[in-house]
Amino acid sequence: MSKYILPILFVALFIYTWYKKVNVYKTFIDGAKGAFSLCLDILPYIITILVAVALFRASGLADLLIKLLSPIFNLLGIPNEVCELVLLRPFTGSGSFALLSNIYTTYGVDTYISRCASCILGSSETLFYVTTVYLSKTSIKKLGFAIPIGILASIFGAVISCLVCKFI
């Protein structure tokens, strides 16, 4: 049944646009033009966050933070093996997926650590990347409590993920 959902949606969309007399091709081209300019506008912000993540890891600051925070994470029920994932997830999506792949390779895919890592990845977001991209296109420049609350939510999500994985 699921293989028919997309074709049905496309047919329904074309019928709706035909009924509303919308030029689908022109609308698509206009959207593509807008997407291209959006990519050019946010590119400097994306490059900045990628360079910052690379510097964070290359400087050794990530390793230092892992050593400092791992006792706190252990008290919260987060295994040492996924501490780096908890720290890097708010910064980078591709780096997080690379860490997840490494965890799978090292510990196997059906272990407690791998399940925790999978749940942590699924229950969190690349906070700094998302705020960088979204705020580059809005007039909002003051974040207030958005970043601290986002980090707290990521940690809370990691704790709950590991707690749930203990009972699965």
PDB file of N, CA and C in Angstrom, residues 22-123:
ATOM      1  N   VAL A  22      -3.413  26.699 -11.914  1.00  0.00           N
ATOM      2  CA  VAL A  22      -2.070  27.124 -11.534  1.00  0.00           C
ATOM      3  C   VAL A  22      -1.090  26.563 -12.556  1.00  0.00           C
ATOM      4  N   ASN A  23      -0.181  27.422 -13.029  1.00  0.00           N
ATOM      5  CA  ASN A  23       0.863  26.974 -13.947  1.00  0.00           C
ATOM      6  C   ASN A  23       1.940  26.268 -13.117  1.00  0.00           C
ATOM      7  N   VAL A  24       1.895  24.945 -13.097  1.00  0.00           N
ATOM      8  CA  VAL A  24       2.770  24.148 -12.244  1.00  0.00           C
ATOM      9  C   VAL A  24       4.235  24.334 -12.620  1.00  0.00           C
ATOM     10  N   TYR A  25       4.534  24.328 -13.900  1.00  0.00           N
ATOM     11  CA  TYR A  25       5.917  24.463 -14.342  1.00  0.00           C
ATOM     12  C   TYR A  25       6.508  25.801 -13.921  1.00  0.00           C
ATOM     13  N   LYS A  26       5.774  26.894 -14.162  1.00  0.00           N
ATOM     14  CA  LYS A  26       6.267  28.224 -13.782  1.00  0.00           C
ATOM     15  C   LYS A  26       6.438  28.331 -12.271  1.00  0.00           C
ATOM     16  N   THR A  27       5.493  27.786 -11.527  1.00  0.00           N
ATOM     17  CA  THR A  27       5.584  27.810 -10.069  1.00  0.00           C
ATOM     18  C   THR A  27       6.802  27.037  -9.593  1.00  0.00           C
ATOM     19  N   PHE A  28       7.062  25.890 -10.210  1.00  0.00           N
ATOM     20  CA  PHE A  28       8.235  25.090  -9.853  1.00  0.00           C
ATOM     21  C   PHE A  28       9.520  25.855 -10.143  1.00  0.00           C
ATOM     22  N   ILE A  29       9.597  26.489 -11.318  1.00  0.00           N
ATOM     23  CA  ILE A  29      10.796  27.254 -11.691  1.00  0.00           C
ATOM     24  C   ILE A  29      11.001  28.418 -10.727  1.00  0.00           C
ATOM     25  N   ASP A  30       9.937  29.132 -10.374  1.00  0.00           N
ATOM     26  CA  ASP A  30      10.056  30.235  -9.413  1.00  0.00           C
ATOM     27  C   ASP A  30      10.569  29.738  -8.061  1.00  0.00           C
ATOM     28  N   GLY A  31      10.082  28.593  -7.622  1.00  0.00           N
ATOM     29  CA  GLY A  31      10.547  28.010  -6.360  1.00  0.00           C
ATOM     30  C   GLY A  31      12.013  27.619  -6.428  1.00  0.00           C
ATOM     31  N   ALA A  32      12.432  27.064  -7.562  1.00  0.00           N
ATOM     32  CA  ALA A  32      13.837  26.679  -7.737  1.00  0.00           C
ATOM     33  C   ALA A  32      14.740  27.907  -7.725  1.00  0.00           C
ATOM     34  N   LYS A  33      14.282  29.002  -8.342  1.00  0.00           N
ATOM     35  CA  LYS A  33      15.067  30.243  -8.315  1.00  0.00           C
ATOM     36  C   LYS A  33      15.213  30.752  -6.884  1.00  0.00           C
ATOM     37  N   GLY A  34      14.143  30.688  -6.128  1.00  0.00           N
ATOM     38  CA  GLY A  34      14.196  31.112  -4.727  1.00  0.00           C
ATOM     39  C   GLY A  34      15.114  30.235  -3.901  1.00  0.00           C
ATOM     40  N   ALA A  35      15.115  28.937  -4.179  1.00  0.00           N
ATOM     41  CA  ALA A  35      15.986  28.015  -3.450  1.00  0.00           C
ATOM     42  C   ALA A  35      17.451  28.298  -3.749  1.00  0.00           C
ATOM     43  N   PHE A  36      17.747  28.638  -5.003  1.00  0.00           N
ATOM     44  CA  PHE A  36      19.131  28.934  -5.377  1.00  0.00           C
ATOM     45  C   PHE A  36      19.634  30.169  -4.641  1.00  0.00           C
ATOM     46  N   SER A  37      18.828  31.216  -4.597  1.00  0.00           N
ATOM     47  CA  SER A  37      19.262  32.428  -3.890  1.00  0.00           C
ATOM     48  C   SER A  37      19.357  32.180  -2.389  1.00  0.00           C
ATOM     49  N   LEU A  38      18.466  31.334  -1.864  1.00  0.00           N
ATOM     50  CA  LEU A  38      18.541  30.976  -0.443  1.00  0.00           C
ATOM     51  C   LEU A  38      19.857  30.266  -0.152  1.00  0.00           C
ATOM     52  N   CYS A  39      20.253  29.342  -1.011  1.00  0.00           N
ATOM     53  CA  CYS A  39      21.527  28.627  -0.828  1.00  0.00           C
ATOM     54  C   CYS A  39      22.701  29.601  -0.822  1.00  0.00           C
ATOM     55  N   LEU A  40      22.689  30.564  -1.715  1.00  0.00           N
ATOM     56  CA  LEU A  40      23.768  31.544  -1.753  1.00  0.00           C
ATOM     57  C   LEU A  40      23.773  32.415  -0.505  1.00  0.00           C
ATOM     58  N   ASP A  41      22.597  32.738   0.016  1.00  0.00           N
ATOM     59  CA  ASP A  41      22.512  33.577   1.211  1.00  0.00           C
ATOM     60  C   ASP A  41      23.020  32.863   2.463  1.00  0.00           C
ATOM     61  N   ILE A  42      22.712  31.574   2.605  1.00  0.00           N
ATOM     62  CA  ILE A  42      23.078  30.878   3.843  1.00  0.00           C
ATOM     63  C   ILE A  42      24.434  30.192   3.767  1.00  0.00           C
ATOM     64  N   LEU A  43      25.053  30.149   2.595  1.00  0.00           N
ATOM     65  CA  LEU A  43      26.337  29.463   2.442  1.00  0.00           C
ATOM     66  C   LEU A  43      27.408  29.963   3.414  1.00  0.00           C
ATOM     67  N   PRO A  44      27.602  31.267   3.606  1.00  0.00           N
ATOM     68  CA  PRO A  44      28.630  31.705   4.562  1.00  0.00           C
ATOM     69  C   PRO A  44      28.355  31.213   5.991  1.00  0.00           C
ATOM     70  N   TYR A  45      27.102  31.164   6.386  1.00  0.00           N
ATOM     71  CA  TYR A  45      26.757  30.689   7.726  1.00  0.00           C
ATOM     72  C   TYR A  45      27.062  29.197   7.877  1.00  0.00           C
ATOM     73  N   ILE A  46      26.764  28.426   6.843  1.00  0.00           N
ATOM     74  CA  ILE A  46      27.024  26.992   6.881  1.00  0.00           C
ATOM     75  C   ILE A  46      28.528  26.730   6.929  1.00  0.00           C
ATOM     76  N   ILE A  47      29.292  27.451   6.123  1.00  0.00           N
ATOM     77  CA  ILE A  47      30.749  27.280   6.129  1.00  0.00           C
ATOM     78  C   ILE A  47      31.307  27.632   7.499  1.00  0.00           C
ATOM     79  N   THR A  48      30.799  28.686   8.109  1.00  0.00           N
ATOM     80  CA  THR A  48      31.271  29.097   9.427  1.00  0.00           C
ATOM     81  C   THR A  48      31.032  28.014  10.463  1.00  0.00           C
ATOM     82  N   ILE A  49      29.846  27.426  10.500  1.00  0.00           N
ATOM     83  CA  ILE A  49      29.556  26.413  11.506  1.00  0.00           C
ATOM     84  C   ILE A  49      30.372  25.154  11.239  1.00  0.00           C
ATOM     85  N   LEU A  50      30.609  24.798   9.975  1.00  0.00           N
ATOM     86  CA  LEU A  50      31.426  23.627   9.664  1.00  0.00           C
ATOM     87  C   LEU A  50      32.882  23.829  10.084  1.00  0.00           C
ATOM     88  N   VAL A  51      33.407  25.014   9.860  1.00  0.00           N
ATOM     89  CA  VAL A  51      34.777  25.318  10.285  1.00  0.00           C
ATOM     90  C   VAL A  51      34.868  25.316  11.809  1.00  0.00           C
ATOM     91  N   ALA A  52      33.871  25.867  12.478  1.00  0.00           N
ATOM     92  CA  ALA A  52      33.870  25.889  13.941  1.00  0.00           C
ATOM     93  C   ALA A  52      33.860  24.473  14.511  1.00  0.00           C
ATOM     94  N   VAL A  53      33.071  23.573  13.926  1.00  0.00           N
ATOM     95  CA  VAL A  53      33.035  22.184  14.391  1.00  0.00           C
ATOM     96  C   VAL A  53      34.379  21.513  14.164  1.00  0.00           C
ATOM     97  N   ALA A  54      34.978  21.740  12.999  1.00  0.00           N
ATOM     98  CA  ALA A  54      36.290  21.144  12.712  1.00  0.00           C
ATOM     99  C   ALA A  54      37.343  21.650  13.701  1.00  0.00           C
ATOM    100  N   LEU A  55      37.317  22.929  13.999  1.00  0.00           N
ATOM    101  CA  LEU A  55      38.262  23.498  14.971  1.00  0.00           C
ATOM    102  C   LEU A  55      37.992  22.950  16.375  1.00  0.00           C
ATOM    103  N   PHE A  56      36.735  22.782  16.735  1.00  0.00           N
ATOM    104  CA  PHE A  56      36.349  22.248  18.040  1.00  0.00           C
ATOM    105  C   PHE A  56      36.941  20.861  18.240  1.00  0.00           C
ATOM    106  N   ARG A  57      36.847  20.029  17.216  1.00  0.00           N
ATOM    107  CA  ARG A  57      37.375  18.666  17.332  1.00  0.00           C
ATOM    108  C   ARG A  57      38.898  18.646  17.216  1.00  0.00           C
ATOM    109  N   ALA A  58      39.461  19.405  16.273  1.00  0.00           N
ATOM    110  CA  ALA A  58      40.905  19.377  16.040  1.00  0.00           C
ATOM    111  C   ALA A  58      41.690  20.006  17.193  1.00  0.00           C
ATOM    112  N   SER A  59      41.102  20.964  17.888  1.00  0.00           N
ATOM    113  CA  SER A  59      41.805  21.638  18.979  1.00  0.00           C
ATOM    114  C   SER A  59      41.934  20.777  20.218  1.00  0.00           C
ATOM    115  N   GLY A  60      41.173  19.704  20.289  1.00  0.00           N
ATOM    116  CA  GLY A  60      41.194  18.865  21.486  1.00  0.00           C
ATOM    117  C   GLY A  60      40.174  19.287  22.522  1.00  0.00           C
ATOM    118  N   LEU A  61      39.468  20.372  22.256  1.00  0.00           N
ATOM    119  CA  LEU A  61      38.459  20.846  23.187  1.00  0.00           C
ATOM    120  C   LEU A  61      37.328  19.840  23.354  1.00  0.00           C
ATOM    121  N   ALA A  62      36.986  19.145  22.283  1.00  0.00           N
ATOM    122  CA  ALA A  62      35.936  18.125  22.371  1.00  0.00           C
ATOM    123  C   ALA A  62      36.367  17.010  23.320  1.00  0.00           C
ATOM    124  N   ASP A  63      37.606  16.549  23.187  1.00  0.00           N
ATOM    125  CA  ASP A  63      38.105  15.490  24.071  1.00  0.00           C
ATOM    126  C   ASP A  63      38.161  15.952  25.520  1.00  0.00           C
ATOM    127  N   LEU A  64      38.573  17.193  25.729  1.00  0.00           N
ATOM    128  CA  LEU A  64      38.632  17.740  27.084  1.00  0.00           C
ATOM    129  C   LEU A  64      37.241  17.815  27.709  1.00  0.00           C
ATOM    130  N   LEU A  65      36.270  18.292  26.947  1.00  0.00           N
ATOM    131  CA  LEU A  65      34.902  18.366  27.451  1.00  0.00           C
ATOM    132  C   LEU A  65      34.330  16.984  27.744  1.00  0.00           C
ATOM    133  N   ILE A  66      34.675  16.008  26.917  1.00  0.00           N
ATOM    134  CA  ILE A  66      34.199  14.643  27.147  1.00  0.00           C
ATOM    135  C   ILE A  66      34.756  14.119  28.468  1.00  0.00           C
ATOM    136  N   LYS A  67      36.046  14.354  28.718  1.00  0.00           N
ATOM    137  CA  LYS A  67      36.661  13.911  29.974  1.00  0.00           C
ATOM    138  C   LYS A  67      36.040  14.612  31.177  1.00  0.00           C
ATOM    139  N   LEU A  68      35.757  15.902  31.021  1.00  0.00           N
ATOM    140  CA  LEU A  68      35.187  16.663  32.136  1.00  0.00           C
ATOM    141  C   LEU A  68      33.719  16.305  32.399  1.00  0.00           C
ATOM    142  N   LEU A  69      32.970  16.096  31.335  1.00  0.00           N
ATOM    143  CA  LEU A  69      31.534  15.880  31.486  1.00  0.00           C
ATOM    144  C   LEU A  69      31.114  14.422  31.604  1.00  0.00           C
ATOM    145  N   SER A  70      32.006  13.491  31.292  1.00  0.00           N
ATOM    146  CA  SER A  70      31.601  12.080  31.338  1.00  0.00           C
ATOM    147  C   SER A  70      31.160  11.622  32.728  1.00  0.00           C
ATOM    148  N   PRO A  71      31.759  12.085  33.840  1.00  0.00           N
ATOM    149  CA  PRO A  71      31.216  11.681  35.146  1.00  0.00           C
ATOM    150  C   PRO A  71      29.780  12.181  35.371  1.00  0.00           C
ATOM    151  N   ILE A  72      29.493  13.381  34.899  1.00  0.00           N
ATOM    152  CA  ILE A  72      28.133  13.926  35.023  1.00  0.00           C
ATOM    153  C   ILE A  72      27.175  13.129  34.139  1.00  0.00           C
ATOM    154  N   PHE A  73      27.613  12.843  32.911  1.00  0.00           N
ATOM    155  CA  PHE A  73      26.781  12.040  32.009  1.00  0.00           C
ATOM    156  C   PHE A  73      26.529  10.650  32.577  1.00  0.00           C
ATOM    157  N   ASN A  74      27.555  10.058  33.215  1.00  0.00           N
ATOM    158  CA  ASN A  74      27.381   8.739  33.826  1.00  0.00           C
ATOM    159  C   ASN A  74      26.342   8.784  34.944  1.00  0.00           C
ATOM    160  N   LEU A  75      26.367   9.849  35.734  1.00  0.00           N
ATOM    161  CA  LEU A  75      25.347  10.005  36.781  1.00  0.00           C
ATOM    162  C   LEU A  75      23.946  10.102  36.187  1.00  0.00           C
ATOM    163  N   LEU A  76      23.852  10.683  34.996  1.00  0.00           N
ATOM    164  CA  LEU A  76      22.562  10.828  34.327  1.00  0.00           C
ATOM    165  C   LEU A  76      22.163   9.566  33.556  1.00  0.00           C
ATOM    166  N   GLY A  77      23.061   8.575  33.511  1.00  0.00           N
ATOM    167  CA  GLY A  77      22.741   7.317  32.841  1.00  0.00           C
ATOM    168  C   GLY A  77      23.195   7.231  31.397  1.00  0.00           C
ATOM    169  N   ILE A  78      24.034   8.166  30.970  1.00  0.00           N
ATOM    170  CA  ILE A  78      24.535   8.164  29.602  1.00  0.00           C
ATOM    171  C   ILE A  78      25.884   7.447  29.591  1.00  0.00           C
ATOM    172  N   PRO A  79      26.041   6.385  28.795  1.00  0.00           N
ATOM    173  CA  PRO A  79      27.314   5.643  28.759  1.00  0.00           C
ATOM    174  C   PRO A  79      28.465   6.491  28.222  1.00  0.00           C
ATOM    175  N   ASN A  80      29.685   6.190  28.687  1.00  0.00           N
ATOM    176  CA  ASN A  80      30.875   6.919  28.220  1.00  0.00           C
ATOM    177  C   ASN A  80      31.029   6.874  26.713  1.00  0.00           C
ATOM    178  N   GLU A  81      30.647   5.752  26.122  1.00  0.00           N
ATOM    179  CA  GLU A  81      30.862   5.545  24.692  1.00  0.00           C
ATOM    180  C   GLU A  81      30.037   6.483  23.813  1.00  0.00           C
ATOM    181  N   VAL A  82      28.989   7.067  24.351  1.00  0.00           N
ATOM    182  CA  VAL A  82      28.163   7.977  23.549  1.00  0.00           C
ATOM    183  C   VAL A  82      28.277   9.430  24.002  1.00  0.00           C
ATOM    184  N   CYS A  83      29.197   9.719  24.916  1.00  0.00           N
ATOM    185  CA  CYS A  83      29.369  11.099  25.388  1.00  0.00           C
ATOM    186  C   CYS A  83      29.756  12.048  24.256  1.00  0.00           C
ATOM    187  N   GLU A  84      30.655  11.584  23.381  1.00  0.00           N
ATOM    188  CA  GLU A  84      31.067  12.440  22.260  1.00  0.00           C
ATOM    189  C   GLU A  84      29.879  12.738  21.348  1.00  0.00           C
ATOM    190  N   LEU A  85      29.016  11.756  21.155  1.00  0.00           N
ATOM    191  CA  LEU A  85      27.825  11.963  20.330  1.00  0.00           C
ATOM    192  C   LEU A  85      26.907  13.009  20.952  1.00  0.00           C
ATOM    193  N   VAL A  86      26.737  12.953  22.270  1.00  0.00           N
ATOM    194  CA  VAL A  86      25.884  13.926  22.960  1.00  0.00           C
ATOM    195  C   VAL A  86      26.455  15.336  22.804  1.00  0.00           C
ATOM    196  N   LEU A  87      27.777  15.448  22.860  1.00  0.00           N
ATOM    197  CA  LEU A  87      28.402  16.768  22.734  1.00  0.00           C
ATOM    198  C   LEU A  87      28.409  17.297  21.307  1.00  0.00           C
ATOM    199  N   LEU A  88      28.611  16.418  20.323  1.00  0.00           N
ATOM    200  CA  LEU A  88      28.726  16.891  18.947  1.00  0.00           C
ATOM    201  C   LEU A  88      27.397  17.023  18.225  1.00  0.00           C
ATOM    202  N   ARG A  89      26.370  16.329  18.677  1.00  0.00           N
ATOM    203  CA  ARG A  89      25.075  16.358  17.982  1.00  0.00           C
ATOM    204  C   ARG A  89      24.518  17.769  17.814  1.00  0.00           C
ATOM    205  N   PRO A  90      24.577  18.642  18.802  1.00  0.00           N
ATOM    206  CA  PRO A  90      24.044  19.995  18.578  1.00  0.00           C
ATOM    207  C   PRO A  90      24.799  20.793  17.515  1.00  0.00           C
ATOM    208  N   PHE A  91      26.005  20.366  17.164  1.00  0.00           N
ATOM    209  CA  PHE A  91      26.817  21.115  16.220  1.00  0.00           C
ATOM    210  C   PHE A  91      26.773  20.572  14.795  1.00  0.00           C
ATOM    211  N   THR A  92      26.779  19.250  14.644  1.00  0.00           N
ATOM    212  CA  THR A  92      26.942  18.688  13.310  1.00  0.00           C
ATOM    213  C   THR A  92      26.120  17.426  13.116  1.00  0.00           C
ATOM    214  N   GLY A  93      25.396  17.385  12.012  1.00  0.00           N
ATOM    215  CA  GLY A  93      24.612  16.209  11.677  1.00  0.00           C
ATOM    216  C   GLY A  93      25.466  15.133  11.037  1.00  0.00           C
ATOM    217  N   SER A  94      26.294  15.512  10.063  1.00  0.00           N
ATOM    218  CA  SER A  94      27.122  14.511   9.382  1.00  0.00           C
ATOM    219  C   SER A  94      28.164  13.928  10.321  1.00  0.00           C
ATOM    220  N   GLY A  95      28.731  14.749  11.185  1.00  0.00           N
ATOM    221  CA  GLY A  95      29.685  14.243  12.171  1.00  0.00           C
ATOM    222  C   GLY A  95      29.019  13.287  13.149  1.00  0.00           C
ATOM    223  N   SER A  96      27.766  13.572  13.497  1.00  0.00           N
ATOM    224  CA  SER A  96      27.015  12.694  14.393  1.00  0.00           C
ATOM    225  C   SER A  96      26.739  11.352  13.737  1.00  0.00           C
ATOM    226  N   PHE A  97      26.374  11.385  12.458  1.00  0.00           N
ATOM    227  CA  PHE A  97      26.135  10.131  11.750  1.00  0.00           C
ATOM    228  C   PHE A  97      27.433   9.328  11.603  1.00  0.00           C
ATOM    229  N   ALA A  98      28.555  10.009  11.416  1.00  0.00           N
ATOM    230  CA  ALA A  98      29.839   9.313  11.338  1.00  0.00           C
ATOM    231  C   ALA A  98      30.163   8.656  12.680  1.00  0.00           C
ATOM    232  N   LEU A  99      29.902   9.363  13.773  1.00  0.00           N
ATOM    233  CA  LEU A  99      30.103   8.772  15.108  1.00  0.00           C
ATOM    234  C   LEU A  99      29.177   7.584  15.328  1.00  0.00           C
ATOM    235  N   LEU A 100      27.942   7.701  14.895  1.00  0.00           N
ATOM    236  CA  LEU A 100      26.986   6.598  15.037  1.00  0.00           C
ATOM    237  C   LEU A 100      27.472   5.382  14.252  1.00  0.00           C
ATOM    238  N   SER A 101      27.953   5.601  13.056  1.00  0.00           N
ATOM    239  CA  SER A 101      28.484   4.504  12.247  1.00  0.00           C
ATOM    240  C   SER A 101      29.678   3.848  12.927  1.00  0.00           C
ATOM    241  N   ASN A 102      30.524   4.664  13.523  1.00  0.00           N
ATOM    242  CA  ASN A 102      31.683   4.144  14.252  1.00  0.00           C
ATOM    243  C   ASN A 102      31.242   3.322  15.468  1.00  0.00           C
ATOM    244  N   ILE A 103      30.224   3.785  16.163  1.00  0.00           N
ATOM    245  CA  ILE A 103      29.687   3.042  17.306  1.00  0.00           C
ATOM    246  C   ILE A 103      29.123   1.709  16.842  1.00  0.00           C
ATOM    247  N   TYR A 104      28.396   1.710  15.728  1.00  0.00           N
ATOM    248  CA  TYR A 104      27.867   0.460  15.182  1.00  0.00           C
ATOM    249  C   TYR A 104      28.993  -0.518  14.851  1.00  0.00           C
ATOM    250  N   THR A 105      30.048  -0.005  14.225  1.00  0.00           N
ATOM    251  CA  THR A 105      31.167  -0.857  13.836  1.00  0.00           C
ATOM    252  C   THR A 105      31.886  -1.415  15.065  1.00  0.00           C
ATOM    253  N   THR A 106      32.064  -0.579  16.070  1.00  0.00           N
ATOM    254  CA  THR A 106      32.812  -0.982  17.254  1.00  0.00           C
ATOM    255  C   THR A 106      32.023  -1.923  18.160  1.00  0.00           C
ATOM    256  N   TYR A 107      30.761  -1.604  18.422  1.00  0.00           N
ATOM    257  CA  TYR A 107      29.987  -2.338  19.428  1.00  0.00           C
ATOM    258  C   TYR A 107      28.900  -3.240  18.846  1.00  0.00           C
ATOM    259  N   GLY A 108      28.671  -3.168  17.552  1.00  0.00           N
ATOM    260  CA  GLY A 108      27.585  -3.934  16.938  1.00  0.00           C
ATOM    261  C   GLY A 108      26.304  -3.107  16.956  1.00  0.00           C
ATOM    262  N   VAL A 109      25.376  -3.474  16.091  1.00  0.00           N
ATOM    263  CA  VAL A 109      24.171  -2.655  15.939  1.00  0.00           C
ATOM    264  C   VAL A 109      23.085  -2.968  16.961  1.00  0.00           C
ATOM    265  N   ASP A 110      23.160  -4.119  17.596  1.00  0.00           N
ATOM    266  CA  ASP A 110      22.091  -4.497  18.520  1.00  0.00           C
ATOM    267  C   ASP A 110      22.579  -4.571  19.965  1.00  0.00           C
ATOM    268  N   THR A 111      23.384  -3.597  20.349  1.00  0.00           N
ATOM    269  CA  THR A 111      23.871  -3.534  21.719  1.00  0.00           C
ATOM    270  C   THR A 111      23.228  -2.348  22.424  1.00  0.00           C
ATOM    271  N   TYR A 112      23.344  -2.339  23.723  1.00  0.00           N
ATOM    272  CA  TYR A 112      22.783  -1.233  24.514  1.00  0.00           C
ATOM    273  C   TYR A 112      23.374   0.108  24.078  1.00  0.00           C
ATOM    274  N   ILE A 113      24.686   0.141  23.877  1.00  0.00           N
ATOM    275  CA  ILE A 113      25.354   1.394  23.494  1.00  0.00           C
ATOM    276  C   ILE A 113      24.867   1.874  22.127  1.00  0.00           C
ATOM    277  N   SER A 114      24.735   0.959  21.184  1.00  0.00           N
ATOM    278  CA  SER A 114      24.263   1.338  19.851  1.00  0.00           C
ATOM    279  C   SER A 114      22.812   1.797  19.873  1.00  0.00           C
ATOM    280  N   ARG A 115      21.989   1.120  20.672  1.00  0.00           N
ATOM    281  CA  ARG A 115      20.589   1.555  20.783  1.00  0.00           C
ATOM    282  C   ARG A 115      20.508   2.944  21.411  1.00  0.00           C
ATOM    283  N   CYS A 116      21.327   3.185  22.448  1.00  0.00           N
ATOM    284  CA  CYS A 116      21.359   4.520  23.063  1.00  0.00           C
ATOM    285  C   CYS A 116      21.777   5.579  22.044  1.00  0.00           C
ATOM    286  N   ALA A 117      22.829   5.275  21.297  1.00  0.00           N
ATOM    287  CA  ALA A 117      23.324   6.233  20.301  1.00  0.00           C
ATOM    288  C   ALA A 117      22.268   6.518  19.239  1.00  0.00           C
ATOM    289  N   SER A 118      21.571   5.470  18.798  1.00  0.00           N
ATOM    290  CA  SER A 118      20.520   5.654  17.793  1.00  0.00           C
ATOM    291  C   SER A 118      19.395   6.522  18.327  1.00  0.00           C
ATOM    292  N   CYS A 119      18.979   6.251  19.544  1.00  0.00           N
ATOM    293  CA  CYS A 119      17.887   7.040  20.149  1.00  0.00           C
ATOM    294  C   CYS A 119      18.305   8.478  20.397  1.00  0.00           C
ATOM    295  N   ILE A 120      19.550   8.672  20.821  1.00  0.00           N
ATOM    296  CA  ILE A 120      20.046  10.034  21.041  1.00  0.00           C
ATOM    297  C   ILE A 120      20.052  10.809  19.729  1.00  0.00           C
ATOM    298  N   LEU A 121      20.518  10.160  18.674  1.00  0.00           N
ATOM    299  CA  LEU A 121      20.549  10.823  17.370  1.00  0.00           C
ATOM    300  C   LEU A 121      19.142  11.160  16.890  1.00  0.00           C
ATOM    301  N   GLY A 122      18.195  10.249  17.142  1.00  0.00           N
ATOM    302  CA  GLY A 122      16.825  10.482  16.706  1.00  0.00           C
ATOM    303  C   GLY A 122      16.052  11.459  17.563  1.00  0.00           C
ATOM    304  N   SER A 123      16.488  11.661  18.797  1.00  0.00           N
ATOM    305  CA  SER A 123      15.725  12.528  19.697  1.00  0.00           C
ATOM    306  C   SER A 123      16.347  13.911  19.850  1.00  0.00           C
TER     307      SER A 123
END
